[in-house]
Amino acid sequence: MPDPNRMPVPRRGPAADRPRRHPLDGPQHLPLRPLWLCRACGLSWPCAEARLLLRVEYDNRWLDLAVYLSGLYYEATHDLFRLDPEGGPTPRELFQRFVAWGPYRRPAVALPPACTGRCRTN
């Protein structure tokens, strides 16, 4: 019987199988795990080419792209922390690298309209 005081361990995130090869004979810009470097160019993944290809592949399915990248962010955080718990990238740096560059970022709440001159100030 599982211990009710212990939090469950989450499942592994998605497989890093995107972006798909484009053009068909070109190199695949996929991550080399657990280092999370691009297999094609050796830069930190997602590299500029991978980001471009991901935006093209996901076209207007921004939520799908956000879910995919968030899962990879989880995987990268796990892998990179295990490799170097003291000197690896911070969670904020990884979030910027994996998730924040997407086109789907919007404010969590609607901002109030700008004051038109009839606003009360106290």
Tab-separated table of N, CA, C and O in Angstrom:
chain	number	residue	atom	x	y	z
A	1	MET	N	0.850	-1.182	0.000
A	1	MET	CA	0.000	0.000	0.000
A	1	MET	C	0.892	1.241	0.000
A	1	MET	O	1.806	1.352	0.806
A	2	PRO	N	0.632	2.212	-0.927
A	2	PRO	CA	1.470	3.413	-0.988
A	2	PRO	C	1.321	4.274	0.258
A	2	PRO	O	0.273	4.327	0.876
A	3	ASP	N	2.409	4.951	0.591
A	3	ASP	CA	2.419	5.852	1.737
A	3	ASP	C	1.643	7.114	1.372
A	3	ASP	O	2.008	7.829	0.431
A	4	PRO	N	0.541	7.463	2.123
A	4	PRO	CA	-0.260	8.633	1.755
A	4	PRO	C	0.457	9.957	1.995
A	4	PRO	O	0.051	10.982	1.462
A	5	ASN	N	1.533	9.970	2.776
A	5	ASN	CA	2.268	11.208	3.052
A	5	ASN	C	3.342	11.503	2.023
A	5	ASN	O	3.983	12.541	2.073
A	6	ARG	N	3.581	10.595	1.114
A	6	ARG	CA	4.630	10.767	0.108
A	6	ARG	C	4.016	11.191	-1.217
A	6	ARG	O	3.043	10.625	-1.676
A	7	MET	N	4.596	12.217	-1.798
A	7	MET	CA	4.098	12.707	-3.084
A	7	MET	C	4.480	11.718	-4.186
A	7	MET	O	5.575	11.147	-4.163
A	8	PRO	N	3.609	11.528	-5.185
A	8	PRO	CA	3.948	10.619	-6.280
A	8	PRO	C	5.050	11.213	-7.148
A	8	PRO	O	5.178	12.428	-7.264
A	9	VAL	N	5.840	10.357	-7.727
A	9	VAL	CA	6.900	10.778	-8.637
A	9	VAL	C	6.275	10.945	-10.016
A	9	VAL	O	5.592	10.046	-10.508
A	10	PRO	N	6.442	12.116	-10.640
A	10	PRO	CA	5.808	12.315	-11.951
A	10	PRO	C	6.432	11.426	-13.015
A	10	PRO	O	7.579	10.994	-12.902
A	11	ARG	N	5.632	11.145	-14.029
A	11	ARG	CA	6.132	10.353	-15.155
A	11	ARG	C	7.136	11.163	-15.939
A	11	ARG	O	7.220	12.368	-15.809
A	12	ARG	N	7.871	10.481	-16.777
A	12	ARG	CA	8.820	11.181	-17.639
A	12	ARG	C	8.065	12.040	-18.637
A	12	ARG	O	6.939	11.760	-18.983
A	13	GLY	N	8.703	13.091	-19.082
A	13	GLY	CA	8.101	13.999	-20.051
A	13	GLY	C	8.095	13.400	-21.450
A	13	GLY	O	8.426	12.227	-21.639
A	14	PRO	N	7.766	14.207	-22.439
A	14	PRO	CA	7.669	13.701	-23.809
A	14	PRO	C	9.043	13.382	-24.394
A	14	PRO	O	10.057	13.881	-23.931
A	15	ALA	N	9.030	12.529	-25.390
A	15	ALA	CA	10.264	12.231	-26.113
A	15	ALA	C	10.625	13.456	-26.951
A	15	ALA	O	9.763	14.099	-27.519
A	16	ALA	N	11.897	13.761	-27.006
A	16	ALA	CA	12.363	14.924	-27.776
A	16	ALA	C	12.547	14.503	-29.223
A	16	ALA	O	13.651	14.251	-29.684
A	17	ASP	N	11.434	14.409	-29.954
A	17	ASP	CA	11.483	13.929	-31.328
A	17	ASP	C	11.144	15.008	-32.349
A	17	ASP	O	10.898	14.720	-33.507
A	18	ARG	N	11.099	16.247	-31.923
A	18	ARG	CA	10.796	17.360	-32.812
A	18	ARG	C	11.851	18.423	-32.640
A	18	ARG	O	12.412	18.523	-31.574
A	19	PRO	N	12.133	19.232	-33.598
A	19	PRO	CA	11.446	19.369	-34.878
A	19	PRO	C	11.784	18.232	-35.832
A	19	PRO	O	12.861	17.636	-35.745
A	20	ARG	N	10.859	17.944	-36.709
A	20	ARG	CA	11.067	16.903	-37.710
A	20	ARG	C	12.079	17.385	-38.727
A	20	ARG	O	12.306	18.570	-38.888
A	21	ARG	N	12.694	16.462	-39.407
A	21	ARG	CA	13.738	16.784	-40.396
A	21	ARG	C	13.166	17.624	-41.533
A	21	ARG	O	12.177	17.250	-42.148
A	22	HIS	N	13.792	18.780	-41.744
A	22	HIS	CA	13.378	19.649	-42.844
A	22	HIS	C	14.583	20.472	-43.286
A	22	HIS	O	15.150	21.156	-42.442
A	23	PRO	N	14.997	20.434	-44.480
A	23	PRO	CA	14.529	19.544	-45.534
A	23	PRO	C	14.864	18.100	-45.217
A	23	PRO	O	15.623	17.821	-44.282
A	24	LEU	N	14.298	17.192	-45.972
A	24	LEU	CA	14.409	15.770	-45.651
A	24	LEU	C	15.846	15.275	-45.600
A	24	LEU	O	16.156	14.342	-44.861
A	25	ASP	N	16.743	15.889	-46.358
A	25	ASP	CA	18.138	15.440	-46.343
A	25	ASP	C	19.014	16.276	-45.418
A	25	ASP	O	20.210	16.062	-45.325
A	26	GLY	N	18.425	17.252	-44.714
A	26	GLY	CA	19.192	18.123	-43.821
A	26	GLY	C	19.420	17.487	-42.453
A	26	GLY	O	18.847	16.452	-42.129
A	27	PRO	N	20.267	18.112	-41.653
A	27	PRO	CA	20.522	17.571	-40.310
A	27	PRO	C	19.319	17.803	-39.392
A	27	PRO	O	18.572	18.764	-39.561
A	28	GLN	N	19.133	16.897	-38.438
A	28	GLN	CA	18.054	17.045	-37.469
A	28	GLN	C	18.552	17.840	-36.278
A	28	GLN	O	19.558	17.487	-35.668
A	29	HIS	N	17.842	18.886	-35.941
A	29	HIS	CA	18.190	19.716	-34.796
A	29	HIS	C	17.450	19.209	-33.572
A	29	HIS	O	16.528	19.840	-33.070
A	30	LEU	N	17.854	18.017	-33.111
A	30	LEU	CA	17.271	17.378	-31.936
A	30	LEU	C	18.259	17.466	-30.785
A	30	LEU	O	19.464	17.585	-30.999
A	31	PRO	N	17.780	17.380	-29.545
A	31	PRO	CA	18.695	17.482	-28.405
A	31	PRO	C	19.473	16.189	-28.169
A	31	PRO	O	18.964	15.094	-28.357
A	32	LEU	N	20.710	16.355	-27.771
A	32	LEU	CA	21.558	15.256	-27.327
A	32	LEU	C	21.431	15.208	-25.814
A	32	LEU	O	21.900	16.112	-25.116
A	33	ARG	N	20.738	14.190	-25.321
A	33	ARG	CA	20.511	14.091	-23.881
A	33	ARG	C	21.601	13.254	-23.247
A	33	ARG	O	22.121	12.364	-23.885
A	34	PRO	N	21.977	13.532	-22.035
A	34	PRO	CA	21.411	14.431	-21.041
A	34	PRO	C	22.025	15.832	-21.062
A	34	PRO	O	21.736	16.644	-20.200
A	35	LEU	N	22.869	16.142	-22.053
A	35	LEU	CA	23.528	17.445	-22.089
A	35	LEU	C	22.633	18.554	-22.645
A	35	LEU	O	22.904	19.727	-22.430
A	36	TRP	N	21.615	18.193	-23.394
A	36	TRP	CA	20.693	19.133	-24.013
A	36	TRP	C	21.422	20.111	-24.928
A	36	TRP	O	21.242	21.311	-24.884
A	37	LEU	N	22.282	19.535	-25.765
A	37	LEU	CA	22.947	20.268	-26.838
A	37	LEU	C	22.361	19.793	-28.152
A	37	LEU	O	21.912	18.647	-28.262
A	38	CYS	N	22.371	20.655	-29.174
A	38	CYS	CA	21.829	20.300	-30.475
A	38	CYS	C	22.738	19.284	-31.161
A	38	CYS	O	23.962	19.469	-31.209
A	39	ARG	N	22.148	18.224	-31.676
A	39	ARG	CA	22.923	17.188	-32.375
A	39	ARG	C	23.524	17.706	-33.681
A	39	ARG	O	24.545	17.215	-34.119
A	40	ALA	N	22.893	18.691	-34.298
A	40	ALA	CA	23.350	19.178	-35.600
A	40	ALA	C	24.409	20.261	-35.481
A	40	ALA	O	25.392	20.245	-36.213
A	41	CYS	N	24.226	21.219	-34.550
A	41	CYS	CA	25.136	22.371	-34.514
A	41	CYS	C	25.914	22.503	-33.202
A	41	CYS	O	26.808	23.328	-33.114
A	42	GLY	N	25.575	21.722	-32.191
A	42	GLY	CA	26.320	21.734	-30.936
A	42	GLY	C	25.973	22.867	-29.980
A	42	GLY	O	26.556	22.960	-28.911
A	43	LEU	N	25.014	23.723	-30.345
A	43	LEU	CA	24.601	24.809	-29.458
A	43	LEU	C	23.596	24.298	-28.425
A	43	LEU	O	23.081	23.189	-28.551
A	44	SER	N	23.329	25.117	-27.422
A	44	SER	CA	22.315	24.751	-26.433
A	44	SER	C	20.981	24.554	-27.147
A	44	SER	O	20.572	25.376	-27.969
A	45	TRP	N	20.308	23.427	-26.819
A	45	TRP	CA	19.031	23.142	-27.455
A	45	TRP	C	17.911	23.719	-26.617
A	45	TRP	O	17.970	23.648	-25.395
A	46	PRO	N	16.873	24.314	-27.189
A	46	PRO	CA	16.638	24.453	-28.618
A	46	PRO	C	17.453	25.592	-29.220
A	46	PRO	O	17.386	26.721	-28.743
A	47	CYS	N	18.213	25.262	-30.238
A	47	CYS	CA	19.015	26.260	-30.940
A	47	CYS	C	18.088	27.120	-31.792
A	47	CYS	O	16.889	26.854	-31.898
A	48	ALA	N	18.622	28.141	-32.412
A	48	ALA	CA	17.805	29.053	-33.231
A	48	ALA	C	17.120	28.297	-34.368
A	48	ALA	O	15.942	28.532	-34.657
A	49	GLU	N	17.832	27.386	-34.992
A	49	GLU	CA	17.244	26.610	-36.094
A	49	GLU	C	16.115	25.716	-35.590
A	49	GLU	O	15.063	25.617	-36.218
A	50	ALA	N	16.310	25.080	-34.432
A	50	ALA	CA	15.255	24.232	-33.863
A	50	ALA	C	14.030	25.066	-33.507
A	50	ALA	O	12.892	24.647	-33.745
A	51	ARG	N	14.231	26.245	-32.950
A	51	ARG	CA	13.096	27.115	-32.607
A	51	ARG	C	12.311	27.494	-33.859
A	51	ARG	O	11.081	27.463	-33.867
A	52	LEU	N	13.027	27.862	-34.898
A	52	LEU	CA	12.367	28.223	-36.150
A	52	LEU	C	11.575	27.039	-36.704
A	52	LEU	O	10.410	27.176	-37.085
A	53	LEU	N	12.203	25.873	-36.737
A	53	LEU	CA	11.524	24.692	-37.257
A	53	LEU	C	10.334	24.298	-36.392
A	53	LEU	O	9.299	23.856	-36.910
A	54	LEU	N	10.448	24.446	-35.083
A	54	LEU	CA	9.319	24.138	-34.199
A	54	LEU	C	8.150	25.093	-34.449
A	54	LEU	O	6.990	24.668	-34.487
A	55	ARG	N	8.440	26.367	-34.624
A	55	ARG	CA	7.363	27.335	-34.895
A	55	ARG	C	6.682	27.023	-36.216
A	55	ARG	O	5.468	27.131	-36.330
A	56	VAL	N	7.453	26.617	-37.221
A	56	VAL	CA	6.858	26.251	-38.504
A	56	VAL	C	6.045	24.968	-38.354
A	56	VAL	O	4.911	24.873	-38.846
A	57	GLU	N	6.593	23.975	-37.679
A	57	GLU	CA	5.909	22.687	-37.537
A	57	GLU	C	4.607	22.812	-36.753
A	57	GLU	O	3.602	22.190	-37.091
A	58	TYR	N	4.613	23.612	-35.709
A	58	TYR	CA	3.413	23.758	-34.892
A	58	TYR	C	2.489	24.857	-35.413
A	58	TYR	O	1.376	24.989	-34.919
A	59	ASP	N	2.936	25.643	-36.386
A	59	ASP	CA	2.148	26.671	-37.047
A	59	ASP	C	1.304	27.453	-36.040
A	59	ASP	O	1.854	28.189	-35.243
A	60	ASN	N	0.008	27.343	-36.059
A	60	ASN	CA	-0.856	28.086	-35.135
A	60	ASN	C	-1.307	27.252	-33.946
A	60	ASN	O	-2.214	27.651	-33.231
A	61	ARG	N	-0.713	26.112	-33.725
A	61	ARG	CA	-1.066	25.270	-32.573
A	61	ARG	C	-0.123	25.612	-31.422
A	61	ARG	O	0.663	24.815	-30.963
A	62	TRP	N	-0.244	26.836	-30.927
A	62	TRP	CA	0.675	27.358	-29.921
A	62	TRP	C	0.555	26.632	-28.604
A	62	TRP	O	1.548	26.444	-27.907
A	63	LEU	N	-0.650	26.241	-28.247
A	63	LEU	CA	-0.828	25.519	-26.993
A	63	LEU	C	-0.125	24.165	-27.047
A	63	LEU	O	0.519	23.750	-26.077
A	64	ASP	N	-0.208	23.487	-28.173
A	64	ASP	CA	0.497	22.213	-28.338
A	64	ASP	C	2.005	22.403	-28.196
A	64	ASP	O	2.688	21.601	-27.558
A	65	LEU	N	2.518	23.467	-28.792
A	65	LEU	CA	3.948	23.766	-28.682
A	65	LEU	C	4.317	24.065	-27.235
A	65	LEU	O	5.349	23.600	-26.742
A	66	ALA	N	3.473	24.800	-26.534
A	66	ALA	CA	3.741	25.130	-25.130
A	66	ALA	C	3.792	23.875	-24.275
A	66	ALA	O	4.672	23.716	-23.422
A	67	VAL	N	2.868	22.949	-24.484
A	67	VAL	CA	2.845	21.707	-23.714
A	67	VAL	C	4.095	20.877	-24.015
A	67	VAL	O	4.746	20.350	-23.107
A	68	TYR	N	4.442	20.771	-25.292
A	68	TYR	CA	5.628	20.003	-25.685
A	68	TYR	C	6.892	20.595	-25.055
A	68	TYR	O	7.691	19.882	-24.430
A	69	LEU	N	7.076	21.910	-25.167
A	69	LEU	CA	8.274	22.543	-24.624
A	69	LEU	C	8.303	22.508	-23.096
A	69	LEU	O	9.367	22.379	-22.505
A	70	SER	N	7.151	22.609	-22.463
A	70	SER	CA	7.103	22.530	-20.995
A	70	SER	C	7.529	21.156	-20.516
A	70	SER	O	8.229	21.030	-19.505
A	71	GLY	N	7.117	20.120	-21.231
A	71	GLY	CA	7.558	18.766	-20.882
A	71	GLY	C	9.059	18.595	-21.047
A	71	GLY	O	9.727	17.972	-20.213
A	72	LEU	N	9.606	19.165	-22.113
A	72	LEU	CA	11.053	19.078	-22.323
A	72	LEU	C	11.808	19.923	-21.301
A	72	LEU	O	12.911	19.570	-20.888
A	73	TYR	N	11.220	21.036	-20.883
A	73	TYR	CA	11.798	21.857	-19.815
A	73	TYR	C	11.927	21.021	-18.537
A	73	TYR	O	12.963	21.049	-17.873
A	74	TYR	N	10.887	20.267	-18.223
A	74	TYR	CA	10.918	19.381	-17.057
A	74	TYR	C	12.043	18.347	-17.191
A	74	TYR	O	12.817	18.126	-16.264
A	75	GLU	N	12.121	17.725	-18.359
A	75	GLU	CA	13.150	16.706	-18.585
A	75	GLU	C	14.552	17.303	-18.500
A	75	GLU	O	15.450	16.719	-17.898
A	76	ALA	N	14.751	18.462	-19.111
A	76	ALA	CA	16.069	19.098	-19.101
A	76	ALA	C	16.470	19.507	-17.687
A	76	ALA	O	17.633	19.344	-17.292
A	77	THR	N	15.526	20.031	-16.924
A	77	THR	CA	15.813	20.410	-15.534
A	77	THR	C	16.282	19.191	-14.753
A	77	THR	O	17.276	19.250	-14.024
A	78	HIS	N	15.588	18.087	-14.928
A	78	HIS	CA	15.956	16.842	-14.243
A	78	HIS	C	17.347	16.372	-14.672
A	78	HIS	O	18.208	16.093	-13.826
A	79	ASP	N	17.583	16.302	-15.983
A	79	ASP	CA	18.868	15.802	-16.490
A	79	ASP	C	20.039	16.694	-16.082
A	79	ASP	O	21.066	16.208	-15.600
A	80	LEU	N	19.894	17.995	-16.287
A	80	LEU	CA	21.009	18.904	-16.031
A	80	LEU	C	21.310	19.041	-14.544
A	80	LEU	O	22.468	19.206	-14.157
A	81	PHE	N	20.303	18.953	-13.700
A	81	PHE	CA	20.547	18.990	-12.255
A	81	PHE	C	21.298	17.741	-11.809
A	81	PHE	O	22.198	17.821	-10.980
A	82	ARG	N	20.959	16.591	-12.382
A	82	ARG	CA	21.666	15.356	-12.028
A	82	ARG	C	23.115	15.395	-12.493
A	82	ARG	O	23.995	14.858	-11.826
A	83	LEU	N	23.386	16.040	-13.622
A	83	LEU	CA	24.757	16.141	-14.125
A	83	LEU	C	25.608	17.075	-13.270
A	83	LEU	O	26.779	16.799	-13.018
A	84	ASP	N	25.027	18.209	-12.857
A	84	ASP	CA	25.785	19.211	-12.107
A	84	ASP	C	24.850	19.966	-11.165
A	84	ASP	O	24.343	21.029	-11.509
A	85	PRO	N	24.609	19.420	-9.948
A	85	PRO	CA	23.660	20.058	-9.040
A	85	PRO	C	24.085	21.446	-8.574
A	85	PRO	O	23.253	22.247	-8.179
A	86	GLU	N	25.357	21.761	-8.603
A	86	GLU	CA	25.830	23.045	-8.081
A	86	GLU	C	26.052	24.107	-9.150
A	86	GLU	O	25.868	25.282	-8.900
A	87	GLY	N	26.453	23.720	-10.348
A	87	GLY	CA	26.858	24.718	-11.336
A	87	GLY	C	26.048	24.731	-12.613
A	87	GLY	O	26.400	25.437	-13.544
A	88	GLY	N	24.971	23.984	-12.666
A	88	GLY	CA	24.174	23.949	-13.880
A	88	GLY	C	23.298	25.193	-14.019
A	88	GLY	O	23.283	26.064	-13.154
A	89	PRO	N	22.552	25.271	-15.112
A	89	PRO	CA	21.673	26.427	-15.307
A	89	PRO	C	20.562	26.446	-14.262
A	89	PRO	O	20.127	25.404	-13.781
A	90	THR	N	20.116	27.639	-13.930
A	90	THR	CA	19.039	27.787	-12.955
A	90	THR	C	17.706	27.447	-13.626
A	90	THR	O	17.603	27.470	-14.867
A	91	PRO	N	16.677	27.154	-12.835
A	91	PRO	CA	15.355	26.925	-13.429
A	91	PRO	C	14.878	28.107	-14.267
A	91	PRO	O	14.267	27.926	-15.313
A	92	ARG	N	15.176	29.329	-13.841
A	92	ARG	CA	14.774	30.512	-14.619
A	92	ARG	C	15.473	30.519	-15.976
A	92	ARG	O	14.858	30.822	-17.001
A	93	GLU	N	16.769	30.225	-15.995
A	93	GLU	CA	17.504	30.192	-17.261
A	93	GLU	C	16.937	29.116	-18.189
A	93	GLU	O	16.788	29.335	-19.393
A	94	LEU	N	16.609	27.962	-17.617
A	94	LEU	CA	16.039	26.895	-18.440
A	94	LEU	C	14.648	27.261	-18.940
A	94	LEU	O	14.289	26.940	-20.081
A	95	PHE	N	13.863	27.936	-18.114
A	95	PHE	CA	12.543	28.368	-18.560
A	95	PHE	C	12.680	29.332	-19.737
A	95	PHE	O	11.955	29.216	-20.733
A	96	GLN	N	13.609	30.287	-19.636
A	96	GLN	CA	13.837	31.220	-20.734
A	96	GLN	C	14.264	30.471	-21.996
A	96	GLN	O	13.832	30.788	-23.099
A	97	ARG	N	15.089	29.486	-21.823
A	97	ARG	CA	15.631	28.730	-22.947
A	97	ARG	C	14.584	27.838	-23.612
A	97	ARG	O	14.538	27.735	-24.841
A	98	PHE	N	13.720	27.206	-22.823
A	98	PHE	CA	12.783	26.227	-23.367
A	98	PHE	C	11.393	26.778	-23.642
A	98	PHE	O	10.778	26.389	-24.624
A	99	VAL	N	10.878	27.622	-22.788
A	99	VAL	CA	9.455	27.964	-22.856
A	99	VAL	C	9.192	29.415	-23.234
A	99	VAL	O	8.309	29.698	-24.038
A	100	ALA	N	9.931	30.354	-22.672
A	100	ALA	CA	9.571	31.766	-22.772
A	100	ALA	C	9.684	32.347	-24.177
A	100	ALA	O	9.118	33.407	-24.432
A	101	TRP	N	10.369	31.715	-25.084
A	101	TRP	CA	10.550	32.280	-26.420
A	101	TRP	C	9.342	32.061	-27.319
A	101	TRP	O	9.229	32.655	-28.383
A	102	GLY	N	8.407	31.245	-26.912
A	102	GLY	CA	7.277	30.899	-27.768
A	102	GLY	C	6.344	32.068	-28.039
A	102	GLY	O	6.292	33.037	-27.291
A	103	PRO	N	5.575	31.985	-29.100
A	103	PRO	CA	4.666	33.073	-29.479
A	103	PRO	C	3.379	33.092	-28.673
A	103	PRO	O	2.555	33.963	-28.869
A	104	TYR	N	3.184	32.152	-27.806
A	104	TYR	CA	1.926	31.989	-27.089
A	104	TYR	C	1.915	32.705	-25.750
A	104	TYR	O	0.947	32.607	-25.024
A	105	ARG	N	2.967	33.410	-25.387
A	105	ARG	CA	3.034	34.082	-24.089
A	105	ARG	C	2.102	35.285	-24.079
A	105	ARG	O	2.222	36.187	-24.889
A	106	ARG	N	1.156	35.277	-23.159
A	106	ARG	CA	0.219	36.379	-22.984
A	106	ARG	C	0.127	36.693	-21.501
A	106	ARG	O	0.412	35.841	-20.672
A	107	PRO	N	-0.338	37.903	-21.144
A	107	PRO	CA	-0.525	38.202	-19.726
A	107	PRO	C	-1.537	37.248	-19.109
A	107	PRO	O	-2.502	36.843	-19.759
A	108	ALA	N	-1.341	36.895	-17.850
A	108	ALA	CA	-2.255	35.982	-17.167
A	108	ALA	C	-3.616	36.627	-16.945
A	108	ALA	O	-4.632	35.943	-16.922
A	109	VAL	N	-3.655	37.921	-16.774
A	109	VAL	CA	-4.910	38.652	-16.598
A	109	VAL	C	-4.919	39.831	-17.551
A	109	VAL	O	-3.878	40.348	-17.945
A	110	ALA	N	-6.128	40.261	-17.890
A	110	ALA	CA	-6.242	41.423	-18.769
A	110	ALA	C	-5.828	42.674	-18.005
A	110	ALA	O	-6.211	42.870	-16.853
A	111	LEU	N	-5.050	43.511	-18.638
A	111	LEU	CA	-4.629	44.759	-18.018
A	111	LEU	C	-5.785	45.759	-18.067
A	111	LEU	O	-6.561	45.769	-19.020
A	112	PRO	N	-5.918	46.602	-17.050
A	112	PRO	CA	-7.004	47.589	-17.086
A	112	PRO	C	-6.762	48.591	-18.211
A	112	PRO	O	-5.627	48.864	-18.584
A	113	PRO	N	-7.850	49.157	-18.748
A	113	PRO	CA	-7.659	50.142	-19.828
A	113	PRO	C	-6.937	51.373	-19.296
A	113	PRO	O	-7.018	51.703	-18.116
A	114	ALA	N	-6.241	52.029	-20.169
A	114	ALA	CA	-5.492	53.224	-19.771
A	114	ALA	C	-6.460	54.323	-19.345
A	114	ALA	O	-7.578	54.416	-19.842
A	115	CYS	N	-6.036	55.154	-18.439
A	115	CYS	CA	-6.852	56.264	-17.947
A	115	CYS	C	-7.064	57.264	-19.078
A	115	CYS	O	-6.129	57.648	-19.774
A	116	THR	N	-8.312	57.693	-19.243
A	116	THR	CA	-8.642	58.643	-20.312
A	116	THR	C	-8.759	60.070	-19.801
A	116	THR	O	-9.263	60.946	-20.484
A	117	GLY	N	-8.336	60.319	-18.568
A	117	GLY	CA	-8.399	61.658	-18.008
A	117	GLY	C	-9.506	61.827	-16.995
A	117	GLY	O	-9.530	62.789	-16.243
A	118	ARG	N	-10.445	60.887	-16.951
A	118	ARG	CA	-11.531	60.972	-15.986
A	118	ARG	C	-11.300	60.050	-14.798
A	118	ARG	O	-12.212	59.768	-14.047
A	119	CYS	N	-10.111	59.546	-14.642
A	119	CYS	CA	-9.794	58.625	-13.539
A	119	CYS	C	-9.676	59.410	-12.230
A	119	CYS	O	-9.179	60.528	-12.232
A	120	ARG	N	-10.107	58.773	-11.169
A	120	ARG	CA	-9.925	59.389	-9.843
A	120	ARG	C	-8.557	58.969	-9.305
A	120	ARG	O	-8.175	57.809	-9.427
A	121	THR	N	-7.864	59.879	-8.713
A	121	THR	CA	-6.609	59.556	-8.059
A	121	THR	C	-6.718	60.000	-6.626
A	121	THR	O	-7.130	61.116	-6.328
A	122	ASN	N	-6.401	59.137	-5.703
A	122	ASN	CA	-6.435	59.460	-4.266
A	122	ASN	C	-5.063	59.282	-3.689
A	122	ASN	O	-4.329	58.476	-3.948
